[in-house]
Amino acid sequence: MEMTIALAGNPNSGKTTLFNALTGARQHVGNYPGVTVEKKEGRCVSGTDEFHVVDLPGTYSLSAYSLEEVVARDFIVNEKPAMIVNIVDGSNLERNLYLTLQFMEMGARVCIALNMMDVAQKRGMKIDVEKLSQRMGLPVVPMVARTGKGREQLLETVADHAGSRPAPLKISYGRDIDDTLDEMEARIRSDEFLTDRYPSRWVALKYLENDVQILEAGKAHLSETHDWLTTVALTLSRHLEATLDTHPEGMIADQRYGFISSILKQGVISHTLDQNRLAWSDKIDKIVTHRFLGPMIMIGVLMGLYQFTFTYSEVPVNWFENFFGWLGDRVDTLFADGLLKSLVISGIIDGVGGVLGFVPLILFMFLGISFLEDSGYLARMAFMLDRVFRMFGLHGASVMAFIVSGGIAGGCAVPGVMATRTLKSPRERLATLLTVPFMNCGAKLPVYALLVAAFFTDHRAQVMLIITLISWVGALLVAKLLRSTIIKGPATPFVMELPPYRLPTFKGLAIHTWERTWQYIRKAGTVILGISIVLWAMMTFPQLDTQPVSNENAAEMHTPAVETMDPGAAALRHSIAGRMGMAMENVTRYAGFDWQTNIALLGGFAAKEVVVSTLGTAYSLGEVDPEDSTSLAQRLKTADGWGPITAFSLILFTIFYSPCFVAVVCIVKESGSWKWGVFSMAFNTLLAVSLSIVFYQTATWIMS
Ligand code: GDP
Ligand code: MG
C-alpha cells in the first residue's frame, strides 16, 4: 500500500528529528506553492507499505495568524493525507495537545507520536499511554525520535489506522457558544456553505474565531450566508463581552485547554500540573527572564553570538580568500593578457568568490542561531524584547537579524537577512529584512574609517557612535513607516508560551546549519555570477582606444601597469560606469558628491568593499588597500569640494543607500519576490539621496 502521511507538531517537538529518522537520506526540500515556507518531503518503506512523508511547518495552533498555520491547514484540506502523524512532546503534554485537538475538530485522521519519552521519564513523569489513547480516541505511539525508538511501531500503527476519516470532534464551549454553533451549523449545512472542503461545525467555529482565511473564502463563496454568519458571530461576541467580559476566541481557547486538562487529570499523568510548573525550566526562567538580569544575560549572549560568528569564521574566510587569490594568480599567469583574462578574473572568479566568501560567515551564524533556537533561548529573547520592537511594528525575534547585520558594528546583512527566518510572522519578517541593511556591516566600516580619519580626526569614537545610533534610529523609523504604509496590518499575536529548555544535539545542529547554508550557496550563486559579469562590463566598456586592455581586476579598479598619466582614472571615466557617474552629478552635487565619488558608490552596489578602492582609482592613486587608506585620506583632505560636511554627507549616504547585490538577492529569495529586492534598492537609495541633500544643504547654509 502506498500513502501520504503528514508530520505535524509544535516547534521543537522533534518533528525534524522524526522526519530524518523516518526518511533517512531519501528526502528533498522545496517550497509550498506560492509561499516561501519550506516544504520537506521524503520516502520511507516498512514491510509492503510505502510512505510519502511530508514535514508540515511547526505550529502551536491552526488559526490563520501565520503563514505556517495556513500552509499546514491548507495541506490537510487539499491533499487529504491518509494520516497526520502529530508529534507531541510528552514532557509538555498539556500545551502540545492543543494542536492535536484542532486536528480532531477538523475531522482529520490523526495519530499521536508521543515523543521525548526519555525527557518525560527523566523529569519523573509517568504517562499512561493506553489511557491517553482511550481518552483522546486516537492511536498513541510512545517514542524517542532522537534514538529512533518507536519508529517501526509508529509505521505499523499508521498503516493499520490510515484511510477512513473519523467524525469531527465536538467539544462543548459552554452554553452560549454551543447554542450559537448549532444554529450556525444548521444554516451552513443547508446552504452547503464551504462544506465541500470543511466540516460544517468547523466553519462555524472559524467564524466565531474571526479566522481571516475562512472569512474571505466565505465571502467569495456565498456572501448572503457569509453576512448572516458574521452578524450572528458579532451578536454572540457582544453578548459574551457584556455578560462575561470575554471574547469568543478567548472562551474557545479556554475550553480547549479545559478539555485537555480534564483528560490529563484522569490519571494519564501521574504528576499534578502544579508540581510540573516547578520543573527546572521554570527555575531557569526566573533568572533568564528576570527584569534586570534578563537583559544583561541577553546582551552577553548576543555579544557571544556575534563574537562566535565573526571571530571564529575569520580563519575559514581567509582560506577562501587565499584560495581565490591563488586562483586569480594562476589565471593571471596561464592566460594571455586580454579581455578574456580580465573577464575570468574580475567577472567570474571575483563573482563566485564573493558568494562563497560569505559561506563561512553564514555557516557559523546559523550554527550559533540553531543552538539558541534548539535550546529554547531564542524564544526567551523574543519574549523580553517584544514590547520594544512591537512599537516599531517589528517582533522581539527581529533583534537577532539586526545584530548579525552589524547592529553593534561589523556584521553582514546577508546572514542578517537570512536570520529573519526565525520570525514566524510574515509582516514583521518582511519589515525586518527590509531594514537590516541599514546596519553597519563590515564592508561599510572601511568607508567610515577613511572619512572619519580624514575629517574627524579628533572625534573618532564619538562620530562612530553617532553613526551607529543613526543607523538604528533610521532602521526602526523606516520599519515603523513601512508597517504603517505598504506592509500595513495588525501585529501578529505573539505566542507567549516558552518551550522548556533543552540541550541541542550535535546532529540536529549540523542538519539545521547545513540545510540553510546549502540553500544560500545554491540560490545566491547563480544570480551573483551574472550580476558580477555585468558590472565588470560596465566598468570596462567602452575602452579607451589608446589604452592596452587592463589585466587587473576591473571591479576593484587597480591601475594598469602602463606608465601614463592616470590611466586607470581615464579608462574608468571613459567607461559606462564613468559616464553614469558624471551624469549622476546633476543630482548628487546637491549632496556634495562629484563624479569620482559617484563611480565609487556605483561600485558599492556590487559590494560595499569596493567603495574605498574605487575612490582611490578615481582619484588616481593607483592601488588602494582598503585596510590602509591613509594616503587616500590625505588626498581627500586637500581635494576640491571635500570637507567635514561632504564627508558626513557621504557617511549618511553610505548608511542608507541600496544594499549590496548579494544582500538584494537574499532579500529577493527570502521575501519570495523580486519586487522587494527592487524596492529596497530604489527606496533605500532615494532615502539616502534625500537625507544627504537635506544634510548637505542645511549644513552649508548654517556654516556660510
Ligand atoms: P522540530 O522543531 O519539531 O523540528 O524539532 P527538532 O527535531 O529540531 O528537535 C528539537 C530538539 O529536540 C533537537 O535538539 C532534538 O535533538 C531534540 N529531540 C528530538 N527528539 C527527541 C527525543 O525523543 N528525546 C530527546 N531527549 N530529545 C529529542
Ligand atoms: Mg525543525
mmCIF file with all atom_site columns, C-alpha atoms and ligand atoms in Angstrom, residues 9-18 55 115-119 122 143-147 374 502-505 508 512, ligand 1:
data_model
loop_
_atom_site.group_PDB
_atom_site.id
_atom_site.type_symbol
_atom_site.label_atom_id
_atom_site.label_alt_id
_atom_site.label_comp_id
_atom_site.label_asym_id
_atom_site.label_entity_id
_atom_site.label_seq_id
_atom_site.pdbx_PDB_ins_code
_atom_site.Cartn_x
_atom_site.Cartn_y
_atom_site.Cartn_z
_atom_site.occupancy
_atom_site.B_iso_or_equiv
_atom_site.pdbx_formal_charge
_atom_site.auth_seq_id
_atom_site.auth_comp_id
_atom_site.auth_asym_id
_atom_site.auth_atom_id
_atom_site.pdbx_PDB_model_num
ATOM   1  C CA  . GLY A 1 9   ? 3.517  19.353 15.669 1.00 0.00 ? 9   GLY A CA  1
ATOM   2  C CA  . ASN A 1 10  ? 4.657  22.310 17.740 1.00 0.00 ? 10  ASN A CA  1
ATOM   3  C CA  . PRO A 1 11  ? 8.045  23.842 17.027 1.00 0.00 ? 11  PRO A CA  1
ATOM   4  C CA  . ASN A 1 12  ? 10.737 21.954 18.952 1.00 0.00 ? 12  ASN A CA  1
ATOM   5  C CA  . SER A 1 13  ? 8.635  18.844 19.435 1.00 0.00 ? 13  SER A CA  1
ATOM   6  C CA  . GLY A 1 14  ? 11.140 16.784 17.427 1.00 0.00 ? 14  GLY A CA  1
ATOM   7  C CA  . LYS A 1 15  ? 9.492  16.916 14.019 1.00 0.00 ? 15  LYS A CA  1
ATOM   8  C CA  . THR A 1 16  ? 12.697 17.269 12.036 1.00 0.00 ? 16  THR A CA  1
ATOM   9  C CA  . THR A 1 17  ? 14.343 14.565 14.098 1.00 0.00 ? 17  THR A CA  1
ATOM   10 C CA  . LEU A 1 18  ? 11.488 12.171 13.430 1.00 0.00 ? 18  LEU A CA  1
ATOM   11 C CA  . ASP A 1 55  ? 7.008  17.630 7.026  1.00 0.00 ? 55  ASP A CA  1
ATOM   12 C CA  . ASN A 1 115 ? 7.896  11.910 21.582 1.00 0.00 ? 115 ASN A CA  1
ATOM   13 C CA  . MET A 1 116 ? 10.529 12.826 24.204 1.00 0.00 ? 116 MET A CA  1
ATOM   14 C CA  . MET A 1 117 ? 9.566  9.920  26.388 1.00 0.00 ? 117 MET A CA  1
ATOM   15 C CA  . ASP A 1 118 ? 13.140 9.917  27.720 1.00 0.00 ? 118 ASP A CA  1
ATOM   16 C CA  . VAL A 1 119 ? 12.794 13.520 28.851 1.00 0.00 ? 119 VAL A CA  1
ATOM   17 C CA  . LYS A 1 122 ? 13.905 11.962 33.494 1.00 0.00 ? 122 LYS A CA  1
ATOM   18 C CA  . MET A 1 143 ? 8.805  7.240  21.025 1.00 0.00 ? 143 MET A CA  1
ATOM   19 C CA  . VAL A 1 144 ? 12.261 8.699  21.388 1.00 0.00 ? 144 VAL A CA  1
ATOM   20 C CA  . ALA A 1 145 ? 12.816 10.226 17.947 1.00 0.00 ? 145 ALA A CA  1
ATOM   21 C CA  . ARG A 1 146 ? 16.399 11.041 18.739 1.00 0.00 ? 146 ARG A CA  1
ATOM   22 C CA  . THR A 1 147 ? 17.366 7.395  19.035 1.00 0.00 ? 147 THR A CA  1
ATOM   23 C CA  . ASP A 1 374 ? 17.048 24.464 19.614 1.00 0.00 ? 374 ASP A CA  1
ATOM   24 C CA  . ARG A 1 502 ? 16.749 21.517 26.064 1.00 0.00 ? 502 ARG A CA  1
ATOM   25 C CA  . LEU A 1 503 ? 20.335 20.671 25.258 1.00 0.00 ? 503 LEU A CA  1
ATOM   26 C CA  . PRO A 1 504 ? 20.637 20.684 21.443 1.00 0.00 ? 504 PRO A CA  1
ATOM   27 C CA  . THR A 1 505 ? 22.176 17.649 19.808 1.00 0.00 ? 505 THR A CA  1
ATOM   28 C CA  . GLY A 1 508 ? 20.286 18.381 14.972 1.00 0.00 ? 508 GLY A CA  1
ATOM   29 C CA  . HIS A 1 512 ? 19.804 22.698 10.613 1.00 0.00 ? 512 HIS A CA  1
HETATM 30 P P1  . GDP B 2 .   ? 11.306 20.477 15.436 1.00 0.00 ? 1   GDP B P1  1
HETATM 31 O O1  . GDP B 2 .   ? 11.376 21.947 15.699 1.00 0.00 ? 1   GDP B O1  1
HETATM 32 O O2  . GDP B 2 .   ? 9.975  19.950 15.818 1.00 0.00 ? 1   GDP B O2  1
HETATM 33 O O3  . GDP B 2 .   ? 11.718 20.112 14.052 1.00 0.00 ? 1   GDP B O3  1
HETATM 34 O O4  . GDP B 2 .   ? 12.320 19.796 16.458 1.00 0.00 ? 1   GDP B O4  1
HETATM 35 P P2  . GDP B 2 .   ? 13.727 19.135 16.205 1.00 0.00 ? 1   GDP B P2  1
HETATM 36 O O5  . GDP B 2 .   ? 13.596 17.824 15.502 1.00 0.00 ? 1   GDP B O5  1
HETATM 37 O O6  . GDP B 2 .   ? 14.642 20.123 15.621 1.00 0.00 ? 1   GDP B O6  1
HETATM 38 O O7  . GDP B 2 .   ? 14.122 18.791 17.708 1.00 0.00 ? 1   GDP B O7  1
HETATM 39 C C1  . GDP B 2 .   ? 14.358 19.800 18.664 1.00 0.00 ? 1   GDP B C1  1
HETATM 40 C C2  . GDP B 2 .   ? 15.373 19.286 19.641 1.00 0.00 ? 1   GDP B C2  1
HETATM 41 O O8  . GDP B 2 .   ? 14.846 18.179 20.383 1.00 0.00 ? 1   GDP B O8  1
HETATM 42 C C3  . GDP B 2 .   ? 16.637 18.771 18.984 1.00 0.00 ? 1   GDP B C3  1
HETATM 43 O O9  . GDP B 2 .   ? 17.727 19.224 19.736 1.00 0.00 ? 1   GDP B O9  1
HETATM 44 C C4  . GDP B 2 .   ? 16.476 17.269 19.037 1.00 0.00 ? 1   GDP B C4  1
HETATM 45 O O10 . GDP B 2 .   ? 17.701 16.587 19.068 1.00 0.00 ? 1   GDP B O10 1
HETATM 46 C C5  . GDP B 2 .   ? 15.719 17.067 20.318 1.00 0.00 ? 1   GDP B C5  1
HETATM 47 N N1  . GDP B 2 .   ? 14.916 15.837 20.326 1.00 0.00 ? 1   GDP B N1  1
HETATM 48 C C6  . GDP B 2 .   ? 14.095 15.387 19.356 1.00 0.00 ? 1   GDP B C6  1
HETATM 49 N N2  . GDP B 2 .   ? 13.517 14.234 19.714 1.00 0.00 ? 1   GDP B N2  1
HETATM 50 C C7  . GDP B 2 .   ? 13.976 13.933 20.952 1.00 0.00 ? 1   GDP B C7  1
HETATM 51 C C8  . GDP B 2 .   ? 13.728 12.861 21.885 1.00 0.00 ? 1   GDP B C8  1
HETATM 52 O O11 . GDP B 2 .   ? 12.952 11.949 21.639 1.00 0.00 ? 1   GDP B O11 1
HETATM 53 N N3  . GDP B 2 .   ? 14.382 12.926 23.058 1.00 0.00 ? 1   GDP B N3  1
HETATM 54 C C9  . GDP B 2 .   ? 15.227 13.947 23.362 1.00 0.00 ? 1   GDP B C9  1
HETATM 55 N N4  . GDP B 2 .   ? 15.827 13.955 24.546 1.00 0.00 ? 1   GDP B N4  1
HETATM 56 N N5  . GDP B 2 .   ? 15.466 14.964 22.536 1.00 0.00 ? 1   GDP B N5  1
HETATM 57 C C10 . GDP B 2 .   ? 14.860 14.963 21.344 1.00 0.00 ? 1   GDP B C10 1
#
